[in-house]
Amino acid sequence: CIGCEKCRKHQACTGLNDGMHLLYPKVIESQGIVLVCPTHNYNITAWMKAFIDRLYCFYIFDNNRPRGWSSRLMNQNRKAVIVAVCEQVDKKDMGFTLEAMRLPIEALGYDVIGELAVFGIFDKGKVQDEDETLTKAINLGNQLALAL
């Protein structure tokens, strides 16, 4: 998002041409979303932040300052699951990662029905060796499917 506000008129981001326009119909059509992000410096990655920021086009603002707002995705029984992965094993080292996904996705109108914090994972593919984590992830997926 570059703050051009073109999305307020077009209800989709037209200020950037990077392929996100291909995802907007999928976001609208689907009732569920799964956000998964590694922890970078106690927070979500720049890529996840960019994705969340690009969902700005779903907000509806009034013209008063400070502007009141709602979301075109609200009141549609939308559900979400969020997962954060952290190399360290201490919960404090995950910082705001889960919250940084939860707050904006809830503001858009999603009910976050489950969260998973995964610790001690750094190497690509290493989570495949973590049976307990995989079981928790499968259970979250099943919960999401049932909720939809």
Coordinates of N, CA and C in Angstrom, one line a residue:
C1 N 0.8 -1.2 0.0 CA 0.0 0.0 0.0 C 0.9 1.2 0.0
I2 N 0.6 2.2 -0.9 CA 1.3 3.4 -1.0 C 0.5 4.6 -0.5
G3 N -0.7 4.3 0.0 CA -1.5 5.4 0.6 C -2.2 6.3 -0.5
C4 N -2.3 5.8 -1.7 CA -2.9 6.6 -2.7 C -4.4 6.8 -2.6
E5 N -5.0 5.9 -1.9 CA -6.5 6.0 -1.7 C -7.3 5.7 -2.9
K6 N -6.7 5.2 -4.0 CA -7.5 4.9 -5.2 C -8.5 3.8 -4.9
C7 N -8.1 2.9 -3.9 CA -9.0 1.8 -3.6 C -10.3 2.2 -3.0
R8 N -10.4 3.4 -2.5 CA -11.7 3.9 -1.9 C -12.7 4.0 -3.0
K9 N -12.2 4.4 -4.2 CA -13.1 4.6 -5.3 C -13.3 3.3 -6.1
H10 N -12.3 2.5 -6.3 CA -12.3 1.3 -7.1 C -12.7 0.1 -6.3
Q11 N -12.6 0.1 -5.0 CA -12.8 -1.1 -4.1 C -11.8 -2.2 -4.4
A12 N -10.7 -1.9 -4.9 CA -9.6 -2.8 -5.1 C -8.4 -1.9 -5.4
C13 N -7.2 -2.4 -5.0 CA -6.0 -1.6 -5.2 C -5.7 -1.5 -6.7
T14 N -5.7 -0.3 -7.2 CA -5.4 0.0 -8.6 C -4.1 0.8 -8.7
G15 N -3.5 1.1 -7.6 CA -2.3 2.0 -7.5 C -1.0 1.2 -7.7
L16 N -1.1 -0.2 -7.5 CA 0.0 -1.0 -7.7 C -0.4 -2.2 -8.6
N17 N 0.5 -2.6 -9.4 CA 0.3 -3.7 -10.3 C 1.3 -4.8 -10.0
D18 N 1.0 -5.6 -9.0 CA 1.9 -6.6 -8.6 C 1.3 -8.0 -8.4
G19 N 0.1 -8.2 -8.9 CA -0.5 -9.5 -8.8 C -1.5 -9.7 -7.7
M20 N -1.5 -8.7 -6.8 CA -2.5 -8.8 -5.6 C -3.9 -8.8 -6.2
H21 N -4.1 -8.1 -7.3 CA -5.4 -8.0 -7.9 C -6.0 -9.4 -8.2
L22 N -5.1 -10.4 -8.4 CA -5.5 -11.8 -8.6 C -6.1 -12.4 -7.3
L23 N -5.6 -11.9 -6.2 CA -6.1 -12.5 -4.9 C -7.4 -11.9 -4.4
Y24 N -7.7 -10.7 -4.8 CA -8.9 -10.0 -4.2 C -10.1 -10.8 -4.5
P25 N -10.4 -11.4 -5.7 CA -11.6 -12.2 -5.8 C -11.6 -13.4 -4.9
K26 N -10.4 -14.0 -4.7 CA -10.3 -15.2 -3.8 C -10.7 -14.8 -2.4
V27 N -10.2 -13.6 -1.9 CA -10.5 -13.2 -0.6 C -12.0 -13.0 -0.5
I28 N -12.6 -12.4 -1.5 CA -14.1 -12.1 -1.5 C -14.9 -13.4 -1.5
E29 N -14.5 -14.4 -2.3 CA -15.2 -15.6 -2.5 C -15.1 -16.5 -1.3
S30 N -13.9 -16.5 -0.7 CA -13.7 -17.5 0.4 C -14.2 -17.0 1.7
Q31 N -14.7 -17.8 2.6 CA -15.2 -17.4 3.9 C -14.1 -17.6 5.0
G32 N -13.0 -18.3 4.6 CA -12.0 -18.5 5.6 C -10.6 -18.1 5.0
I33 N -9.7 -17.8 6.0 CA -8.4 -17.4 5.6 C -7.4 -18.0 6.7
V34 N -6.2 -18.4 6.2 CA -5.2 -18.9 7.1 C -4.0 -18.0 6.9
L35 N -3.5 -17.4 8.0 CA -2.3 -16.5 7.9 C -1.2 -17.2 8.7
V36 N -0.1 -17.4 8.0 CA 1.1 -18.1 8.7 C 2.3 -17.2 8.4
C37 N 3.0 -16.9 9.5 CA 4.1 -16.0 9.3 C 5.3 -16.3 10.3
P38 N 6.5 -16.3 9.9 CA 7.6 -16.4 10.8 C 7.8 -15.1 11.6
T39 N 8.4 -15.2 12.7 CA 8.7 -14.0 13.5 C 10.0 -13.4 13.0
H40 N 9.9 -12.1 12.7 CA 11.1 -11.3 12.4 C 11.2 -10.1 13.3
N41 N 12.2 -10.1 14.1 CA 12.4 -9.0 15.0 C 11.1 -8.7 15.9
Y42 N 10.5 -9.7 16.5 CA 9.4 -9.7 17.4 C 8.1 -9.3 16.7
N43 N 8.0 -9.5 15.4 CA 6.8 -9.1 14.6 C 6.7 -9.9 13.3
I44 N 5.6 -9.5 12.6 CA 5.4 -10.2 11.3 C 6.5 -9.7 10.3
T45 N 6.6 -10.5 9.2 CA 7.5 -10.1 8.1 C 7.0 -8.9 7.3
A46 N 7.9 -8.3 6.6 CA 7.5 -7.2 5.7 C 6.5 -7.7 4.7
W47 N 6.6 -8.9 4.2 CA 5.7 -9.5 3.2 C 4.3 -9.7 3.8
M48 N 4.2 -10.2 5.0 CA 2.9 -10.3 5.7 C 2.3 -8.9 5.9
K49 N 3.1 -8.0 6.3 CA 2.6 -6.6 6.6 C 2.1 -6.1 5.3
A50 N 2.8 -6.3 4.2 CA 2.3 -5.8 2.9 C 1.0 -6.4 2.5
F51 N 0.9 -7.7 2.7 CA -0.4 -8.4 2.3 C -1.5 -7.8 3.1
I52 N -1.3 -7.7 4.5 CA -2.4 -7.1 5.3 C -2.7 -5.7 4.9
D53 N -1.7 -4.9 4.6 CA -1.9 -3.5 4.2 C -2.7 -3.5 2.9
R54 N -2.5 -4.4 2.0 CA -3.2 -4.4 0.7 C -4.6 -4.8 0.8
L55 N -5.0 -5.3 2.0 CA -6.5 -5.6 2.3 C -7.2 -4.3 2.7
Y56 N -6.5 -3.2 2.7 CA -7.1 -1.9 3.1 C -8.2 -1.6 2.1
C57 N -8.2 -2.0 0.9 CA -9.3 -1.7 0.0 C -10.6 -2.2 0.4
F58 N -10.7 -3.1 1.4 CA -12.0 -3.6 1.9 C -12.6 -2.8 3.0
Y59 N -11.9 -1.8 3.4 CA -12.4 -0.9 4.4 C -13.3 0.2 3.8
I60 N -14.3 0.6 4.5 CA -15.2 1.7 4.1 C -15.0 2.8 5.1
F61 N -14.7 4.0 4.7 CA -14.5 5.1 5.6 C -15.5 6.2 5.4
D62 N -15.9 6.8 6.5 CA -16.7 8.0 6.3 C -15.8 9.2 6.1
N63 N -16.3 10.4 5.9 CA -15.4 11.5 5.5 C -15.2 12.5 6.7
N64 N -15.6 12.1 7.9 CA -15.3 12.9 9.1 C -14.0 12.5 9.7
R65 N -13.3 13.5 10.3 CA -12.0 13.2 11.0 C -12.2 13.2 12.5
P66 N -11.7 12.2 13.2 CA -11.1 11.0 12.7 C -12.2 10.2 12.0
R67 N -11.8 9.5 11.0 CA -12.8 8.8 10.1 C -13.3 7.5 10.8
G68 N -14.6 7.4 10.8 CA -15.2 6.1 11.2 C -15.0 5.1 10.1
W69 N -15.1 3.9 10.4 CA -14.9 2.9 9.3 C -15.6 1.6 9.6
S70 N -15.8 0.8 8.6 CA -16.3 -0.5 8.7 C -15.5 -1.3 7.6
S71 N -16.0 -2.5 7.3 CA -15.3 -3.3 6.3 C -16.4 -4.0 5.4
R72 N -16.1 -4.1 4.1 CA -17.0 -4.8 3.2 C -17.1 -6.3 3.5
L73 N -16.1 -6.8 4.3 CA -16.1 -8.2 4.7 C -16.8 -8.5 6.0
M74 N -17.3 -7.5 6.7 CA -17.9 -7.7 8.0 C -19.3 -8.4 7.9
N75 N -19.7 -9.0 9.0 CA -21.0 -9.6 9.1 C -21.3 -10.7 8.0
Q76 N -20.3 -11.4 7.7 CA -20.4 -12.5 6.6 C -20.0 -13.8 7.2
N77 N -19.8 -14.0 8.5 CA -19.5 -15.2 9.1 C -18.1 -15.7 8.6
R78 N -17.2 -14.8 8.4 CA -15.8 -15.2 8.0 C -15.0 -15.7 9.1
K79 N -14.2 -16.6 8.9 CA -13.3 -17.3 10.0 C -11.9 -17.2 9.5
A80 N -11.0 -17.2 10.6 CA -9.6 -17.2 10.3 C -8.8 -18.0 11.3
V81 N -7.7 -18.5 10.9 CA -6.7 -19.2 11.7 C -5.4 -18.5 11.5
I82 N -4.6 -18.2 12.6 CA -3.3 -17.6 12.4 C -2.3 -18.4 13.1
V83 N -1.1 -18.5 12.5 CA 0.0 -19.3 12.9 C 1.3 -18.4 12.9
A84 N 2.0 -18.5 13.9 CA 3.3 -17.8 14.0 C 4.4 -18.8 14.3
V85 N 5.6 -18.6 13.6 CA 6.7 -19.5 13.8 C 7.9 -18.7 14.3
C86 N 8.5 -19.2 15.4 CA 9.6 -18.5 16.0 C 10.8 -19.4 16.2
E87 N 12.0 -19.0 15.9 CA 13.2 -19.8 16.1 C 13.5 -20.0 17.6
Q88 N 13.2 -19.0 18.4 CA 13.5 -19.1 19.8 C 12.4 -19.9 20.5
V89 N 12.7 -20.3 21.8 CA 11.7 -21.2 22.5 C 11.0 -20.4 23.6
D90 N 11.4 -19.2 23.8 CA 10.8 -18.3 24.9 C 9.6 -17.5 24.2
K91 N 8.4 -17.6 24.8 CA 7.3 -16.9 24.2 C 7.5 -15.4 24.0
K92 N 8.2 -14.8 24.9 CA 8.4 -13.3 24.7 C 9.2 -13.0 23.4
D93 N 10.0 -14.0 22.9 CA 10.7 -13.7 21.7 C 9.8 -13.7 20.5
M94 N 8.6 -14.2 20.6 CA 7.7 -14.1 19.5 C 7.1 -12.7 19.4
G95 N 7.2 -12.0 20.4 CA 6.7 -10.6 20.4 C 5.3 -10.4 20.0
F96 N 5.1 -9.6 19.0 CA 3.7 -9.2 18.6 C 3.3 -9.9 17.3
T97 N 3.9 -11.0 17.0 CA 3.6 -11.7 15.7 C 2.2 -12.1 15.6
L98 N 1.7 -12.8 16.5 CA 0.3 -13.2 16.5 C -0.7 -12.0 16.5
E99 N -0.4 -11.1 17.4 CA -1.3 -9.9 17.5 C -1.3 -9.1 16.2
A100 N -0.1 -9.0 15.6 CA 0.0 -8.2 14.4 C -0.8 -8.8 13.2
M101 N -1.2 -10.0 13.3 CA -2.0 -10.7 12.3 C -3.5 -10.6 12.8
R102 N -3.7 -10.9 14.1 CA -5.0 -11.0 14.6 C -5.8 -9.7 14.6
L103 N -5.2 -8.6 15.0 CA -6.0 -7.3 15.1 C -6.5 -6.8 13.7
P104 N -5.6 -6.8 12.7 CA -6.2 -6.3 11.4 C -7.2 -7.3 10.8
I105 N -7.0 -8.6 10.9 CA -7.9 -9.5 10.3 C -9.2 -9.5 11.0
E106 N -9.2 -9.3 12.3 CA -10.5 -9.1 13.1 C -11.2 -7.8 12.6
A107 N -10.4 -6.7 12.5 CA -11.0 -5.5 12.0 C -11.6 -5.6 10.7
L108 N -11.1 -6.5 9.8 CA -11.7 -6.7 8.5 C -13.0 -7.5 8.6
G109 N -13.3 -8.1 9.7 CA -14.5 -8.8 9.9 C -14.4 -10.3 10.1
Y110 N -13.2 -10.8 10.2 CA -13.0 -12.2 10.5 C -13.0 -12.6 12.0
D111 N -13.6 -13.7 12.3 CA -13.5 -14.2 13.6 C -12.3 -15.2 13.7
V112 N -11.3 -14.9 14.5 CA -10.2 -15.7 14.6 C -10.5 -16.9 15.5
I113 N -10.7 -18.0 14.9 CA -11.2 -19.2 15.7 C -10.0 -20.0 16.3
G114 N -8.8 -19.7 15.9 CA -7.7 -20.5 16.4 C -6.4 -19.9 16.1
E115 N -5.4 -20.1 17.0 CA -4.1 -19.6 16.8 C -3.1 -20.7 17.2
L116 N -2.0 -20.6 16.6 CA -0.9 -21.6 16.9 C 0.4 -20.9 16.9
A117 N 1.1 -21.0 18.1 CA 2.4 -20.4 18.2 C 3.4 -21.6 18.2
V118 N 4.3 -21.5 17.2 CA 5.3 -22.6 17.0 C 6.7 -22.1 17.4
F119 N 7.3 -22.8 18.3 CA 8.6 -22.3 18.8 C 9.7 -23.3 18.4
G120 N 11.0 -22.8 18.3 CA 12.1 -23.7 18.1 C 12.3 -24.1 16.7
I121 N 11.8 -23.4 15.7 CA 11.9 -23.8 14.3 C 12.6 -22.7 13.5
F122 N 13.6 -23.1 12.9 CA 14.3 -22.1 12.0 C 14.5 -22.7 10.6
D123 N 15.1 -23.9 10.5 CA 15.4 -24.4 9.2 C 14.2 -24.8 8.4
K124 N 14.3 -24.5 7.1 CA 13.2 -24.7 6.2 C 12.8 -26.2 6.2
G125 N 11.5 -26.5 6.3 CA 11.0 -27.9 6.4 C 11.1 -28.6 7.7
K126 N 11.8 -28.0 8.7 CA 12.0 -28.6 10.0 C 10.7 -28.9 10.7
V127 N 9.7 -28.1 10.5 CA 8.4 -28.4 11.2 C 7.8 -29.7 10.8
Q128 N 8.2 -30.3 9.7 CA 7.8 -31.6 9.4 C 8.2 -32.7 10.4
D129 N 9.2 -32.4 11.2 CA 9.7 -33.4 12.2 C 9.0 -33.2 13.5
E130 N 8.1 -32.2 13.6 CA 7.4 -31.9 14.9 C 6.0 -32.4 14.8
D131 N 5.8 -33.7 15.2 CA 4.5 -34.3 15.2 C 3.4 -33.6 16.0
E132 N 3.8 -33.1 17.2 CA 2.8 -32.4 18.0 C 2.3 -31.1 17.3
T133 N 3.2 -30.4 16.7 CA 2.9 -29.2 16.0 C 2.0 -29.5 14.8
L134 N 2.4 -30.5 14.0 CA 1.6 -30.9 12.8 C 0.2 -31.3 13.2
T135 N 0.1 -32.0 14.3 CA -1.2 -32.4 14.8 C -2.1 -31.2 15.2
K136 N -1.5 -30.2 15.9 CA -2.2 -29.0 16.2 C -2.6 -28.2 15.0
A137 N -1.7 -28.2 14.0 CA -2.1 -27.5 12.7 C -3.2 -28.2 12.0
I138 N -3.2 -29.5 12.0 CA -4.2 -30.3 11.3 C -5.6 -30.0 12.1
N139 N -5.5 -30.0 13.4 CA -6.7 -29.8 14.2 C -7.3 -28.4 13.9
L140 N -6.4 -27.4 13.8 CA -6.8 -26.0 13.5 C -7.5 -26.0 12.1
G141 N -6.9 -26.7 11.1 CA -7.5 -26.7 9.8 C -8.9 -27.4 9.8
N142 N -9.0 -28.5 10.6 CA -10.3 -29.1 10.7 C -11.3 -28.2 11.4
Q143 N -10.9 -27.5 12.4 CA -11.8 -26.6 13.1 C -12.3 -25.5 12.1
L144 N -11.4 -25.0 11.3 CA -11.7 -24.0 10.3 C -12.7 -24.5 9.3
A145 N -12.5 -25.7 8.9 CA -13.4 -26.4 7.9 C -14.8 -26.5 8.5
L146 N -14.8 -27.0 9.7 CA -16.1 -27.2 10.4 C -16.8 -25.8 10.6
A147 N -16.1 -24.8 10.9 CA -16.7 -23.5 11.2 C -17.3 -22.8 9.9
L148 N -16.8 -23.3 8.8 CA -17.2 -22.7 7.5 C -18.4 -23.5 7.0

